XYZ file of C-alpha atoms in Angstrom:
604
model
C 6.560 16.556 17.448
C 9.654 17.248 17.234
C 12.850 17.692 15.121
C 11.940 18.008 11.669
C 13.593 15.105 9.035
C 11.427 12.275 8.079
C 11.902 9.755 7.136
C 9.450 6.744 5.380
C 10.328 3.132 4.416
C 8.439 2.172 2.078
C 7.312 3.392 -1.022
C 4.100 1.518 -1.784
C 0.184 1.875 -1.327
C 0.414 2.856 2.806
C 3.380 5.123 2.202
C 1.370 7.199 -0.659
C -1.167 7.949 1.066
C 0.654 8.783 4.212
C 1.605 11.391 2.100
C -1.482 12.046 0.716
C -2.302 12.950 4.329
C 0.449 15.218 5.547
C 0.409 16.447 2.190
C -4.055 17.127 3.726
C -2.561 18.853 7.078
C 0.863 20.149 5.116
C -0.254 24.447 6.545
C 0.444 22.278 10.595
C 3.150 19.464 9.739
C 5.202 21.708 8.202
C 6.182 23.642 10.888
C 7.502 19.705 12.401
C 8.424 18.272 9.076
C 10.756 20.892 6.853
C 11.846 17.016 5.056
C 10.372 13.971 3.380
C 12.986 10.978 2.411
C 11.301 8.315 1.527
C 13.681 4.773 1.270
C 12.407 2.167 -1.685
C 14.392 -0.769 -2.661
C 13.327 -2.019 -5.764
C 14.268 0.214 -8.562
C 9.956 1.705 -9.049
C 8.423 4.318 -6.377
C 5.236 4.494 -5.592
C 3.926 1.317 -6.963
C 3.818 -1.536 -4.174
C 5.368 -5.432 -5.372
C 2.106 -6.218 -5.358
C 1.384 -4.010 -8.224
C 5.278 -3.545 -9.850
C 6.717 -5.506 -13.334
C 9.895 -6.431 -11.387
C 6.701 -9.131 -9.503
C 3.891 -9.202 -10.700
C 2.603 -10.105 -14.601
C 0.232 -8.986 -16.929
C -1.987 -10.949 -16.474
C -2.970 -10.995 -12.902
C -5.368 -9.190 -11.604
C -5.593 -6.306 -9.129
C -8.843 -7.603 -6.636
C -10.119 -3.589 -6.820
C -12.383 -1.011 -8.822
C -12.039 1.812 -8.555
C -14.968 2.404 -6.386
C -13.113 0.726 -4.026
C -9.986 2.760 -3.926
C -9.655 5.769 -1.232
C -9.280 9.037 -2.895
C -6.592 10.107 -4.579
C -5.425 13.104 -7.093
C -7.929 11.337 -9.806
C -9.366 7.921 -9.382
C -7.983 5.052 -11.293
C -10.904 5.333 -13.920
C -10.218 8.522 -14.970
C -6.904 7.534 -15.200
C -7.707 4.551 -17.659
C -9.530 7.039 -19.445
C -7.239 9.203 -20.264
C -4.136 7.230 -21.360
C -4.059 6.630 -24.670
C -5.001 3.172 -26.601
C -1.602 1.682 -27.111
C -0.699 2.532 -23.317
C -4.037 0.698 -22.478
C -3.280 -3.046 -24.803
C 0.561 -2.853 -22.872
C -1.181 -2.737 -19.661
C -3.617 -5.163 -21.081
C -6.755 -3.030 -20.497
C -8.918 -5.100 -22.900
C -12.501 -4.310 -22.193
C -13.160 -0.740 -22.963
C -14.917 1.627 -22.327
C -14.001 1.929 -18.425
C -15.995 1.345 -15.796
C -15.077 2.179 -12.354
C -17.006 -1.531 -11.115
C -14.294 -3.228 -12.836
C -11.311 -5.063 -12.475
C -7.984 -4.430 -14.334
C -4.737 -5.909 -13.974
C -2.237 -5.464 -10.935
C 0.863 -4.204 -13.555
C -2.130 -1.370 -14.400
C -3.403 -0.118 -11.242
C 0.919 0.533 -10.475
C 0.878 3.049 -13.156
C -1.668 4.400 -11.524
C -0.537 4.674 -8.429
C 2.680 5.575 -9.473
C 1.023 8.387 -11.141
C -0.742 9.472 -7.859
C 3.121 9.015 -5.373
C 4.923 11.540 -8.367
C 1.723 14.028 -8.046
C 2.028 14.331 -3.977
C 5.530 14.712 -4.100
C 5.072 17.244 -5.906
C 2.134 18.230 -3.887
C 4.642 18.349 -1.068
C 7.217 19.942 -2.625
C 4.962 23.256 -3.837
C 3.975 23.237 -0.027
C 6.862 23.622 1.575
C 8.233 20.443 2.308
C 11.647 18.523 0.647
C 11.033 15.280 -1.059
C 14.297 13.679 -1.257
C 13.866 9.855 -2.827
C 16.297 6.766 -2.303
C 15.188 5.320 -4.853
C 17.278 1.528 -4.789
C 17.949 1.639 -1.327
C 17.776 -1.121 1.470
C 17.298 -0.360 5.302
C 18.780 -2.716 6.587
C 18.817 -1.841 10.025
C 17.179 1.010 12.212
C 18.128 2.120 15.318
C 17.415 4.701 18.277
C 19.873 7.490 19.015
C 19.402 8.440 21.968
C 21.796 11.225 22.717
C 20.724 13.588 19.709
C 17.313 11.851 20.433
C 16.240 10.934 16.699
C 16.739 7.629 15.057
C 19.287 6.126 12.705
C 18.721 4.122 9.262
C 21.388 1.699 8.262
C 21.636 1.151 3.767
C 22.778 -2.472 2.679
C 25.675 -0.659 1.290
C 27.643 -0.011 4.364
C 25.627 3.721 4.081
C 23.895 5.728 7.500
C 21.471 8.655 8.041
C 19.976 10.450 11.178
C 16.283 11.650 11.223
C 14.325 13.244 14.189
C 11.639 9.563 13.153
C 11.197 7.024 11.119
C 7.992 5.605 9.451
C 8.013 1.920 8.310
C 5.829 1.163 5.874
C 7.451 -1.918 4.551
C 4.751 -3.846 3.013
C 5.363 -6.741 2.288
C 7.828 -9.168 2.648
C 8.425 -12.996 2.071
C 10.561 -14.700 4.743
C 10.627 -18.385 3.282
C 13.611 -18.568 1.054
C 12.688 -19.968 -2.962
C 14.936 -24.064 -3.317
C 14.964 -24.663 -6.572
C 17.030 -27.129 -6.764
C 14.508 -28.928 -5.252
C 10.954 -27.532 -7.466
C 9.945 -24.904 -4.348
C 8.933 -21.861 -4.096
C 8.916 -19.889 -0.848
C 6.359 -17.118 -2.414
C 5.141 -17.010 -5.999
C 7.070 -13.239 -6.058
C 7.881 -11.971 -8.105
C 6.548 -14.466 -10.047
C 8.526 -14.074 -13.169
C 10.374 -16.714 -11.432
C 8.049 -19.715 -12.199
C 7.015 -19.024 -15.562
C 9.342 -21.533 -18.180
C 11.579 -19.824 -20.424
C 10.559 -18.611 -23.504
C 9.366 -21.300 -26.029
C 9.422 -24.127 -23.735
C 6.321 -25.892 -21.754
C 5.504 -27.458 -18.511
C 4.169 -30.220 -19.809
C 3.560 -31.975 -15.888
C 1.468 -30.849 -12.852
C 2.758 -28.219 -10.193
C 1.689 -27.863 -7.068
C 0.737 -24.349 -4.600
C -0.115 -24.313 -1.545
C -3.317 -22.739 -0.479
C -6.201 -21.801 -3.158
C -6.181 -18.160 -2.421
C -5.512 -15.057 -4.694
C -1.863 -15.393 -4.573
C -2.478 -19.230 -5.578
C -5.101 -18.183 -8.744
C -2.531 -15.335 -10.297
C 0.188 -18.241 -10.295
C -2.696 -20.130 -12.079
C -3.734 -17.711 -14.924
C 0.265 -16.373 -15.524
C 0.743 -20.663 -16.546
C -1.905 -21.036 -18.077
C -1.167 -18.783 -20.398
C 1.676 -19.522 -20.859
C 0.509 -23.162 -21.631
C -2.971 -22.918 -23.883
C -5.407 -20.065 -24.694
C -8.199 -19.170 -23.475
C -11.017 -18.427 -25.755
C -14.421 -16.688 -24.871
C -17.892 -19.479 -24.819
C -21.765 -17.032 -24.357
C -20.847 -16.319 -20.467
C -16.479 -18.171 -19.140
C -14.250 -19.015 -20.911
C -13.278 -22.569 -22.668
C -8.885 -23.400 -22.138
C -7.584 -24.726 -25.556
C -3.611 -26.534 -23.966
C -0.956 -26.241 -26.374
C 0.315 -28.983 -27.873
C 3.513 -29.422 -26.413
C 2.090 -28.961 -23.196
C -0.465 -31.998 -22.645
C 0.063 -33.066 -19.333
C -0.186 -29.788 -17.842
C -1.763 -29.338 -14.942
C -1.802 -27.585 -11.464
C -3.189 -28.560 -8.378
C -4.067 -26.481 -5.288
C -3.998 -27.779 -1.669
C -6.197 -25.855 0.484
C -7.040 -27.281 4.347
C -10.760 -26.332 4.194
C -10.676 -26.564 1.075
C -12.610 -23.869 -0.044
C -12.684 -21.469 -3.282
C -13.354 -17.881 -2.626
C -16.961 -15.978 -2.628
C -16.865 -14.880 -5.837
C -17.124 -11.151 -6.351
C -20.362 -8.764 -5.924
C -21.884 -6.180 -5.800
C -22.215 -3.120 -3.131
C -23.961 -0.626 -2.378
C -21.041 1.431 0.430
C -17.825 0.401 -1.119
C -16.112 2.028 1.012
C -15.600 0.890 4.908
C -16.204 2.714 7.319
C -15.487 2.350 10.869
C -18.772 2.884 12.616
C -21.049 2.354 9.916
C -23.276 -0.053 12.365
C -22.538 1.577 15.338
C -20.830 4.050 17.521
C -17.768 5.344 18.657
C -19.225 5.900 22.873
C -21.165 2.546 21.941
C -17.926 0.573 20.652
C -16.551 1.940 23.995
C -19.613 1.718 26.912
C -19.477 -2.516 25.775
C -15.861 -2.864 28.108
C -16.341 -4.677 30.880
C -15.139 -3.676 34.644
C -11.454 -5.297 33.707
C -12.069 -2.142 30.273
C -12.249 -5.210 27.934
C -14.597 -5.402 24.991
C -15.852 -9.634 24.927
C -16.465 -10.331 20.576
C -19.973 -12.229 22.552
C -21.005 -9.079 23.561
C -20.249 -7.210 20.127
C -22.003 -9.400 18.057
C -25.172 -9.212 20.434
C -25.379 -6.110 20.409
C -23.563 -4.870 17.547
C -23.416 -7.449 14.587
C -26.600 -8.786 15.599
C -28.846 -6.541 14.933
C -26.855 -5.332 11.130
C -26.827 -8.845 10.255
C -30.776 -9.268 10.767
C -31.603 -6.415 8.675
C -29.137 -7.213 6.017
C -30.647 -10.870 5.470
C -33.473 -9.156 5.712
C -33.368 -7.465 1.839
C -31.324 -9.582 0.693
C -34.218 -11.570 1.698
C -33.111 -14.332 3.524
C -35.344 -14.915 6.742
C -34.525 -18.221 7.707
C -31.182 -16.447 8.251
C -33.398 -13.590 10.028
C -34.904 -16.311 12.590
C -31.788 -17.987 12.958
C -29.967 -14.307 13.985
C -33.245 -13.903 16.226
C -32.568 -16.789 17.989
C -30.494 -16.147 22.098
C -28.807 -18.901 21.303
C -26.925 -17.850 17.719
C -23.648 -17.047 18.269
C -21.095 -15.911 16.413
C -19.696 -19.250 16.623
C -23.558 -20.685 14.616
C -23.002 -17.540 12.735
C -19.837 -18.456 11.089
C -20.826 -22.403 10.558
C -23.759 -22.184 9.152
C -22.438 -19.949 7.023
C -20.075 -22.273 6.007
C -21.337 -24.771 5.796
C -24.061 -22.868 3.340
C -21.203 -22.375 0.437
C -19.428 -25.738 1.349
C -19.466 -27.978 -1.391
C -18.432 -31.607 -1.907
C -16.292 -30.476 -5.100
C -15.947 -26.255 -4.876
C -15.598 -25.584 -8.248
C -18.702 -27.177 -9.132
C -19.735 -24.498 -5.447
C -18.215 -21.641 -8.178
C -20.302 -22.456 -11.111
C -23.448 -22.385 -8.370
C -22.338 -18.902 -7.030
C -21.400 -18.282 -10.472
C -24.744 -17.312 -11.217
C -25.974 -15.127 -8.343
C -23.015 -13.596 -8.137
C -23.239 -12.072 -12.168
C -26.995 -11.484 -11.327
C -25.271 -9.028 -8.592
C -22.548 -7.821 -10.272
C -24.349 -6.797 -13.598
C -27.334 -6.366 -12.624
C -26.791 -3.726 -9.901
C -28.230 -6.919 -6.898
C -25.730 -5.507 -4.156
C -25.064 -7.974 -1.357
C -25.698 -6.558 1.941
C -25.098 -9.351 4.496
C -21.522 -9.434 2.733
C -20.926 -5.830 3.250
C -22.526 -5.586 6.465
C -20.100 -8.356 7.275
C -16.863 -6.690 5.972
C -17.745 -3.535 7.733
C -17.828 -4.661 11.189
C -14.788 -6.517 11.226
C -13.299 -3.745 9.855
C -15.360 -2.028 13.368
C -13.482 -4.340 15.501
C -9.976 -4.549 13.797
C -9.546 -1.399 14.989
C -10.430 -2.038 18.672
C -8.595 -5.209 18.975
C -6.382 -4.005 21.005
C -9.882 -4.072 23.312
C -10.543 -8.034 22.931
C -9.057 -10.611 26.148
C -6.517 -14.345 24.527
C -9.595 -16.166 24.975
C -11.611 -13.671 22.072
C -8.138 -13.317 19.607
C -7.538 -16.579 19.626
C -11.158 -16.912 18.889
C -10.168 -14.674 15.959
C -7.772 -16.149 15.252
C -8.811 -19.812 14.904
C -12.391 -20.126 13.984
C -13.343 -16.972 11.692
C -10.516 -15.672 10.377
C -10.672 -18.216 7.537
C -14.009 -18.294 6.467
C -13.488 -14.209 5.790
C -10.853 -14.365 4.289
C -12.378 -16.481 1.654
C -16.024 -14.295 2.133
C -14.622 -11.039 1.460
C -11.553 -11.791 -0.757
C -13.981 -11.618 -2.976
C -12.796 -13.481 -6.663
C -13.228 -10.424 -9.617
C -16.515 -13.163 -11.870
C -13.251 -13.007 -14.642
C -11.012 -14.556 -13.105
C -13.060 -17.588 -11.789
C -14.252 -17.687 -15.229
C -10.001 -18.730 -15.782
C -10.749 -21.198 -13.164
C -13.047 -22.341 -14.559
C -12.195 -23.206 -17.537
C -8.807 -24.608 -16.202
C -10.844 -27.203 -14.488
C -13.589 -27.656 -16.917
C -10.406 -28.504 -19.399
C -9.107 -31.499 -16.009
C -6.185 -29.071 -15.808
C -7.075 -27.907 -12.560
C -7.838 -29.837 -8.961
C -7.902 -28.877 -5.606
C -6.647 -30.777 -2.425
C -8.800 -30.447 1.154
C -6.245 -30.886 3.386
C -3.424 -29.391 5.448
C 0.074 -29.390 3.900
C 3.854 -30.442 5.698
C 6.007 -29.614 2.987
C 8.663 -32.536 3.674
C 12.614 -31.918 4.798
C 13.972 -33.736 1.152
C 18.058 -34.068 -0.520
C 18.696 -31.168 -2.229
C 19.143 -31.642 -6.172
C 16.714 -34.032 -6.179
C 14.730 -31.528 -8.087
C 11.237 -32.515 -6.282
C 8.958 -31.231 -3.225
C 7.634 -33.776 -1.605
C 4.664 -33.041 1.157
C 2.399 -34.737 2.711
C -1.150 -34.130 2.552
C -3.897 -35.087 5.769
C -7.093 -35.268 6.039
C -9.535 -34.203 8.166
C -9.956 -38.008 10.153
C -5.779 -37.997 9.797
C -5.249 -39.936 7.233
C -2.434 -38.818 5.409
C -0.244 -39.047 1.527
C 2.237 -37.876 -0.444
C 2.832 -36.204 -3.731
C 5.318 -35.019 -4.640
C 5.768 -32.711 -7.001
C 8.404 -31.053 -9.994
C 7.284 -28.020 -9.086
C 5.886 -26.175 -5.589
C 4.380 -23.494 -4.574
C 3.845 -21.746 -0.884
C 0.478 -19.484 -1.521
C -0.419 -19.549 1.474
C -0.113 -15.913 1.793
C 2.368 -13.757 5.510
C 1.461 -14.309 8.242
C 2.476 -12.160 11.682
C 6.393 -11.441 12.184
C 7.684 -13.173 14.499
C 9.908 -10.571 17.101
C 12.858 -12.704 15.466
C 12.542 -12.090 11.785
C 11.643 -8.379 12.863
C 13.543 -6.414 9.492
C 15.378 -4.184 11.911
C 17.969 -6.188 14.486
C 18.829 -3.221 17.105
C 15.405 -2.540 17.557
C 14.739 -6.259 18.669
C 17.435 -6.214 20.514
C 17.832 -3.488 22.838
C 14.457 -3.743 23.382
C 12.906 -1.380 21.590
C 9.979 -3.145 20.726
C 8.515 -6.478 22.114
C 6.057 -9.494 20.709
C 2.417 -7.633 20.841
C -0.067 -10.026 23.615
C -3.135 -9.543 24.745
C -3.919 -10.203 28.200
C -6.099 -13.270 29.185
C -9.620 -12.287 31.139
C -9.797 -13.030 34.813
C -11.571 -16.577 34.473
C -8.251 -17.409 32.209
C -5.414 -15.712 34.370
C -6.232 -17.913 37.245
C -4.822 -20.647 35.781
C -7.905 -22.324 33.265
C -5.624 -21.325 29.518
C -7.183 -23.077 27.061
C -4.982 -26.643 26.553
C -4.852 -25.530 22.509
C -3.226 -22.601 23.219
C 0.753 -23.750 22.792
C 3.043 -22.998 25.890
C 5.281 -21.092 23.883
C 2.563 -17.814 23.149
C 2.020 -17.878 26.953
C 3.583 -14.774 28.583
C 4.369 -14.586 31.726
C 3.909 -10.966 33.939
C 3.278 -9.331 37.335
C 0.559 -8.193 35.711
C -1.286 -10.805 34.834
C -0.832 -13.439 32.419
C -1.020 -12.764 28.264
C -0.653 -14.155 25.070
C 1.169 -13.220 22.208
C -0.882 -12.192 18.536
C 2.087 -11.798 16.279
C 4.222 -9.113 15.343
C 4.950 -6.265 17.806
C 3.043 -4.018 19.888
C 2.099 -1.258 18.378
C -0.392 1.289 20.082
C -3.125 2.836 18.541
C -0.707 5.399 16.911
C 0.586 2.523 15.049
C 3.801 4.395 17.912
C 6.252 1.096 18.394
C 5.881 -0.303 22.366
C 9.305 -0.911 23.728
C 9.203 -3.210 26.352
C 9.489 -1.301 29.051
C 6.254 -0.111 27.608
C 6.333 2.669 26.585
C 5.442 3.797 22.843
C 8.174 5.581 20.700
C 7.851 9.092 19.933
C 10.381 8.567 17.037
C 9.511 5.554 15.529
C 5.536 4.303 13.779
C 5.752 1.158 12.083
C 2.577 0.762 9.404
C 3.393 -2.645 7.998
C 0.631 -4.702 8.318
C 2.339 -7.949 8.480
C 4.739 -6.545 11.483
C 0.897 -4.920 12.660
C -1.284 -7.973 13.171
C -2.004 -8.953 15.708
C -3.150 -5.472 16.561
C -4.221 -5.147 13.439
C -5.873 -8.498 12.197
C -8.358 -7.425 10.062
C -5.896 -4.469 8.018
C -6.261 -6.170 3.980
C -6.095 -3.285 0.966
C -5.640 -0.163 0.190
C -8.310 0.936 2.391
C -6.731 -0.295 5.251
C -3.642 1.550 4.007
C -5.744 4.814 4.273
C -7.277 4.435 6.639
C -4.379 3.388 9.137
C -2.365 6.635 6.921
C -4.773 8.491 8.777
C -4.763 7.882 11.598
C -1.637 8.548 12.459
C -1.055 11.722 10.280
C -4.673 12.905 12.173
C -2.550 12.237 15.202
C 0.171 13.929 14.553
C -2.048 16.869 13.881
C -3.681 16.546 17.127
C -0.406 16.617 19.021
C 0.568 19.843 16.687
C -2.537 22.122 17.058
C -2.281 21.052 21.085
C 1.366 21.192 21.680
C 1.357 18.376 23.111
C 2.502 15.173 23.028
C 0.557 12.204 21.060
C -2.129 10.687 23.082
C -2.926 7.655 21.505
C -4.971 5.733 24.270
C -8.458 4.070 22.564
C -10.785 6.645 23.923
C -8.289 9.964 22.417
C -7.605 7.763 18.965
C -10.835 6.406 18.926
C -12.068 10.777 18.400
C -10.081 10.450 15.004
C -12.013 7.286 14.227
C -15.941 8.910 14.362
C -14.397 12.834 12.883
C -13.075 11.599 9.949
C -14.753 8.784 7.668
C -12.418 6.169 7.419
């Protein structure tokens, strides 16, 4: 690890944890990093897009409690407790006293993260590492400087700067353009663009693509501008504004699912090896070096889930898991059908009873927590999966996991149910296609396909894509010079022996296939990085100067990286790889056996 000037593109949570872990090892790293320059294209440093007042709204909840946030200089709960009442009011924190298990507003979490960022940058300066902040600077391109042995960052304003290495932590980016003349918005952010002008109301139906947490942010923000919520026992009722009698929202979901509800956890912080060991994971590789999901399920998931369902007093699931023919696919199908309702809102009302009992009476739901840990473990070994297992995970598992693990706070669920009961919110099942439409028509036309293939068309004056971010295509990678020069390539996974003989599933898009001398591969999304997050070029070699820890860039390799806990783990893995290389005066070793020593030695 040579050279002393480090650039960090982005200042959100992943970058904040990067700064924390660098500071934790400053005694070693200050010999190799003399200065850190932090580039942030927005006007707020140290917050991140989801938590900035530039992009979010006071009514949007953070969906994570203080006890679930990985360690920073001060806990979120303690930070809130020392704020003045006036500050808490501005942050829409009204439920007192502060509870470490409660969920608060996103802007409150953003203000907290900003203060932690300030503390961490000051700590680095005190330890001899200079900090240079470039606020309002958008990095438009990154080039490798082979002559000087560094990287060049080019700014949107025409400036350029040279650095020894760069960490890309750009966070959320929304590629689809808004078309306000047709009422179409490619993302909900910044959410202020969706709000009616002060003193006016939307007296028509608004549609969202997706019934995710982002869609709920839209629903919540708009609902508060079109009526008010009144406490009614443990729940809420919604009273529409007299001038918004026709205000209504419809969410579109392919599966027709609403997320599971918030639940009590015995261990709120995930661990990679909570239910297995590093050696057990590595020993499961077959002679070709592949880790098969079926083996992981049988040897790790099955016993852990049996134990969890036993504690949760669900003997029927224990019996199913004891059958050797009850596969991972069977598990997903069973748990999906157990939580699938003809009316998802009525299903949410049913689950609200158990969820409230879990949260209010400190009763953990062990199977959900265990499943989250197991998938977290698999995520950090996903480079060992063959292509067909990546495909299985993407097609059959991820939607179920996101429905289960994206736990909706009970306060958000109360809002949704109040709107549903008031006739102001609905959910339509089916795949959605946004149709080409003449501009300036003032409507967005969509086509919805049911399970039986029947289609219908619906038009909206406002329609918002809340489907979330997907892995980017290589063409959409924000730093074009790295693509053109071959310093980055698509993430890919090799097919197993049987598939390489030509038995590729017909369901795979042929454009996802890559033929190389050593076999057939499938693009898994995003760019290729090694276990230490060095970008990998077309020559197959990692670049010691460029590291990318942006989830949407790396989700082909790390498909289950979400939230602040993954921000922390990802940054820690990167920094620990640096520390080990510096301490041993060697280049970074990022093969799976070497890098997983970091997982074993640290609580990630």
